[in-house]
mmCIF file of C-alpha atoms in Angstrom:
data_model
loop_
_atom_site.group_PDB
_atom_site.id
_atom_site.type_symbol
_atom_site.label_atom_id
_atom_site.label_comp_id
_atom_site.label_asym_id
_atom_site.label_seq_id
_atom_site.Cartn_x
_atom_site.Cartn_y
_atom_site.Cartn_z
ATOM 1 C CA MET A 17 10.374 17.188 -26.272
ATOM 2 C CA GLU A 18 7.537 15.873 -28.073
ATOM 3 C CA GLY A 19 5.818 12.593 -27.151
ATOM 4 C CA LYS A 20 5.938 9.489 -29.078
ATOM 5 C CA ARG A 21 3.201 6.634 -29.087
ATOM 6 C CA VAL A 22 4.002 3.034 -28.320
ATOM 7 C CA GLN A 23 3.376 1.951 -31.955
ATOM 8 C CA ASP A 24 5.763 4.546 -33.193
ATOM 9 C CA SER A 25 8.893 2.238 -32.038
ATOM 10 C CA SER A 26 7.241 -1.279 -31.623
ATOM 11 C CA VAL A 27 8.756 -4.306 -33.738
ATOM 12 C CA ILE A 28 8.074 -7.721 -34.785
ATOM 13 C CA THR A 29 11.098 -9.761 -35.644
ATOM 14 C CA ALA A 30 10.786 -13.202 -37.169
ATOM 15 C CA GLN A 31 13.448 -15.730 -37.116
ATOM 16 C CA MET A 32 13.560 -19.423 -38.219
ATOM 17 C CA MET A 33 15.185 -21.725 -35.614
ATOM 18 C CA ILE A 34 17.701 -23.957 -37.418
ATOM 19 C CA PRO A 35 20.120 -26.868 -36.479
ATOM 20 C CA GLN A 36 22.887 -24.703 -35.167
ATOM 21 C CA ASP A 37 20.371 -23.259 -32.766
ATOM 22 C CA ALA A 38 19.924 -26.214 -30.724
ATOM 23 C CA ASN A 39 21.320 -27.426 -27.752
ATOM 24 C CA PRO A 40 22.500 -31.037 -26.582
ATOM 25 C CA ALA A 41 18.971 -31.930 -25.921
ATOM 26 C CA GLY A 42 17.837 -31.102 -29.349
ATOM 27 C CA ASN A 43 15.560 -28.215 -28.411
ATOM 28 C CA VAL A 44 16.406 -24.220 -29.176
ATOM 29 C CA HIS A 45 19.116 -22.965 -26.901
ATOM 30 C CA GLY A 46 17.966 -20.185 -24.476
ATOM 31 C CA GLY A 47 20.909 -18.234 -25.099
ATOM 32 C CA VAL A 48 19.906 -17.909 -28.965
ATOM 33 C CA VAL A 49 16.393 -16.441 -27.999
ATOM 34 C CA VAL A 50 18.031 -14.044 -25.443
ATOM 35 C CA LYS A 51 20.033 -12.741 -27.837
ATOM 36 C CA ILE A 52 17.401 -12.092 -30.177
ATOM 37 C CA ILE A 53 15.144 -10.601 -27.441
ATOM 38 C CA ASP A 54 17.947 -8.381 -26.518
ATOM 39 C CA GLU A 55 18.252 -7.217 -30.234
ATOM 40 C CA SER A 56 14.604 -6.719 -30.715
ATOM 41 C CA ALA A 57 14.363 -4.553 -27.545
ATOM 42 C CA GLY A 58 17.271 -2.563 -28.485
ATOM 43 C CA VAL A 59 15.693 -1.690 -31.875
ATOM 44 C CA VAL A 60 12.426 -0.290 -29.995
ATOM 45 C CA ALA A 61 14.827 1.481 -27.545
ATOM 46 C CA THR A 62 16.749 3.196 -30.303
ATOM 47 C CA ARG A 63 13.794 4.016 -32.377
ATOM 48 C CA HIS A 64 12.128 5.845 -29.617
ATOM 49 C CA ALA A 65 15.483 7.519 -28.421
ATOM 50 C CA ARG A 66 16.888 8.173 -31.815
ATOM 51 C CA SER A 67 20.320 7.462 -30.314
ATOM 52 C CA ASN A 68 22.536 4.860 -29.049
ATOM 53 C CA VAL A 69 21.190 2.821 -26.340
ATOM 54 C CA VAL A 70 22.492 0.118 -23.710
ATOM 55 C CA THR A 71 20.854 -2.527 -22.146
ATOM 56 C CA ALA A 72 20.834 -1.718 -18.410
ATOM 57 C CA SER A 73 19.122 -4.880 -17.128
ATOM 58 C CA ILE A 74 16.986 -7.886 -17.981
ATOM 59 C CA ASP A 75 14.037 -7.716 -15.486
ATOM 60 C CA ARG A 76 12.550 -10.993 -16.061
ATOM 61 C CA MET A 77 13.085 -13.654 -18.382
ATOM 62 C CA ASP A 78 10.763 -16.774 -18.465
ATOM 63 C CA PHE A 79 10.764 -19.606 -20.749
ATOM 64 C CA LEU A 80 7.413 -20.905 -21.070
ATOM 65 C CA ASN A 81 7.258 -23.865 -23.383
ATOM 66 C CA PRO A 82 9.994 -25.647 -25.581
ATOM 67 C CA ILE A 83 11.341 -24.269 -28.868
ATOM 68 C CA PHE A 84 12.199 -26.600 -31.519
ATOM 69 C CA VAL A 85 14.412 -26.526 -34.586
ATOM 70 C CA GLY A 86 12.006 -25.728 -37.684
ATOM 71 C CA ASP A 87 9.874 -23.344 -35.637
ATOM 72 C CA LEU A 88 9.294 -19.749 -36.998
ATOM 73 C CA LEU A 89 9.748 -17.393 -33.823
ATOM 74 C CA PHE A 90 8.170 -13.954 -33.673
ATOM 75 C CA PHE A 91 9.459 -11.323 -31.061
ATOM 76 C CA LYS A 92 7.036 -8.979 -30.434
ATOM 77 C CA ALA A 93 8.591 -5.864 -28.644
ATOM 78 C CA SER A 94 7.431 -2.628 -27.464
ATOM 79 C CA LEU A 95 7.471 0.122 -24.703
ATOM 80 C CA ASN A 96 5.945 -0.251 -21.747
ATOM 81 C CA LEU A 97 7.477 2.847 -19.539
ATOM 82 C CA VAL A 98 9.647 5.748 -20.378
ATOM 83 C CA GLY A 99 11.455 7.543 -17.552
ATOM 84 C CA ARG A 100 13.990 10.306 -17.956
ATOM 85 C CA THR A 101 16.628 8.562 -19.711
ATOM 86 C CA SER A 102 15.762 4.873 -19.391
ATOM 87 C CA MET A 103 13.083 2.728 -20.935
ATOM 88 C CA GLU A 104 11.503 -0.578 -20.196
ATOM 89 C CA ILE A 105 10.687 -2.741 -23.132
ATOM 90 C CA GLY A 106 8.570 -6.086 -23.158
ATOM 91 C CA VAL A 107 9.283 -8.759 -25.459
ATOM 92 C CA ARG A 108 6.719 -11.410 -26.249
ATOM 93 C CA VAL A 109 8.148 -14.689 -28.398
ATOM 94 C CA GLU A 110 5.567 -16.769 -29.856
ATOM 95 C CA ALA A 111 6.762 -20.009 -32.066
ATOM 96 C CA GLU A 112 4.624 -21.021 -35.078
ATOM 97 C CA ASP A 113 4.992 -24.792 -36.155
ATOM 98 C CA LEU A 114 5.100 -24.335 -39.590
ATOM 99 C CA MET A 115 3.793 -27.648 -40.622
ATOM 100 C CA SER A 116 0.734 -27.263 -38.156
ATOM 101 C CA GLY A 117 0.234 -23.479 -38.084
ATOM 102 C CA GLU A 118 -0.095 -23.926 -34.194
ATOM 103 C CA VAL A 119 1.300 -20.901 -32.532
ATOM 104 C CA ARG A 120 2.649 -20.962 -28.796
ATOM 105 C CA HIS A 121 3.452 -18.514 -26.517
ATOM 106 C CA VAL A 122 7.096 -19.707 -25.589
ATOM 107 C CA ALA A 123 9.024 -16.862 -23.748
ATOM 108 C CA SER A 124 8.743 -13.244 -22.247
ATOM 109 C CA ALA A 125 11.268 -10.546 -21.048
ATOM 110 C CA TYR A 126 11.147 -7.183 -19.727
ATOM 111 C CA LEU A 127 14.478 -5.255 -20.554
ATOM 112 C CA THR A 128 15.669 -1.729 -19.460
ATOM 113 C CA TYR A 129 17.430 0.350 -21.864
ATOM 114 C CA VAL A 130 19.188 3.871 -21.277
ATOM 115 C CA ALA A 131 19.604 6.282 -23.951
ATOM 116 C CA LEU A 132 23.309 7.724 -24.545
ATOM 117 C CA ASP A 133 24.386 10.928 -25.965
ATOM 118 C CA GLU A 134 27.459 11.219 -28.096
ATOM 119 C CA GLN A 135 29.880 11.306 -24.958
ATOM 120 C CA GLY A 136 28.311 7.937 -23.856
ATOM 121 C CA LYS A 137 26.415 9.811 -21.117
ATOM 122 C CA PRO A 138 22.816 9.437 -20.329
ATOM 123 C CA ARG A 139 20.689 11.428 -22.400
ATOM 124 C CA GLY A 140 16.910 12.246 -22.083
ATOM 125 C CA VAL A 141 14.104 10.839 -24.118
ATOM 126 C CA ALA A 142 10.673 11.692 -25.315
ATOM 127 C CA PRO A 143 7.945 10.899 -22.909
ATOM 128 C CA LEU A 144 5.484 8.005 -23.770
ATOM 129 C CA ILE A 145 2.102 8.539 -25.286
ATOM 130 C CA LEU A 146 -0.515 5.967 -23.799
ATOM 131 C CA LEU A 147 -3.478 5.859 -26.145
ATOM 132 C CA THR A 148 -4.943 2.423 -25.304
ATOM 133 C CA ASP A 149 -6.335 0.717 -22.631
ATOM 134 C CA GLU A 150 -3.524 -1.904 -23.289
ATOM 135 C CA ASP A 151 -0.841 0.677 -23.296
ATOM 136 C CA ARG A 152 -2.138 1.872 -19.946
ATOM 137 C CA ARG A 153 -2.273 -1.616 -18.359
ATOM 138 C CA ARG A 154 1.155 -2.531 -19.363
ATOM 139 C CA ASN A 155 2.610 0.917 -18.258
ATOM 140 C CA ASN A 156 0.741 0.260 -14.885
ATOM 141 C CA GLU A 157 2.633 -2.878 -14.557
ATOM 142 C CA ALA A 158 5.629 -1.296 -15.533
ATOM 143 C CA LYS A 159 5.676 1.131 -13.146
ATOM 144 C CA ALA A 160 5.079 -1.298 -10.421
ATOM 145 C CA ARG A 161 8.067 -3.659 -11.784
ATOM 146 C CA ARG A 162 10.356 -0.356 -11.481
ATOM 147 C CA GLU A 163 9.270 0.168 -7.799
ATOM 148 C CA MET A 164 10.234 -3.329 -7.001
ATOM 149 C CA ARG A 165 13.575 -3.019 -8.820
ATOM 150 C CA LEU A 166 14.346 0.338 -6.963
ATOM 151 C CA ALA A 167 13.244 -1.183 -3.584
ATOM 152 C CA GLU A 168 15.656 -4.271 -4.253
ATOM 153 C CA LYS A 169 18.506 -1.644 -5.195
ATOM 154 C CA ARG A 170 17.795 0.330 -1.912
ATOM 155 C CA SER A 171 18.181 -2.698 0.049
ATOM 156 C CA GLU A 172 21.203 -4.012 -1.643
ATOM 157 C CA ALA A 173 23.073 -0.656 -1.057
ATOM 158 C CA ARG A 174 21.904 -1.204 2.682
ATOM 159 C CA CYS A 175 23.199 -4.245 3.228
ATOM 160 C CA GLN A 176 26.596 -3.370 1.500
ATOM 161 C CA LYS A 177 26.820 -0.291 4.108
ATOM 162 C CA GLU A 178 25.453 -2.445 7.014
ATOM 163 C CA PRO A 179 26.229 -6.048 6.604
ATOM 164 C CA GLY A 180 24.677 -7.104 9.774
ATOM 165 C CA SER A 181 21.118 -5.708 8.871
ATOM 166 C CA CYS A 182 20.935 -8.388 6.028
ATOM 167 C CA LYS A 183 19.474 -11.681 6.388
#
């Protein structure tokens, strides 16, 4: 299978935050942001795999600054790591105040998707071609996150088998 470059599947989605996106405090509801993050990451995964994909996990979801009604949000999504059937996508969310032009980094997330075949079973995906230092840095960080996820899964499995070994 021929490899694909990070830029071949990256997307930037823009969405204006409107009053229906607000929570009772008057800021944008985090769930609205998470939904668009998942959609943006899903587009990246689908573009890379050229098949149906499913969200397997959200590894990190960090809200860094408040988001206000009237902000224009940019969801910058791209691949960090590709395994045999899975893909880690990073999404950076920036908010632009349209009146002042100020841009704030408001959220970041890492999501893992799995490519599916026509029967709904995991299928292989093209390897990722890393061209830039930034691509390589993000890939190395993703590998470290993957190792932490796998270690945590092993620990959880051990705890289920031997509940006395968990603290």
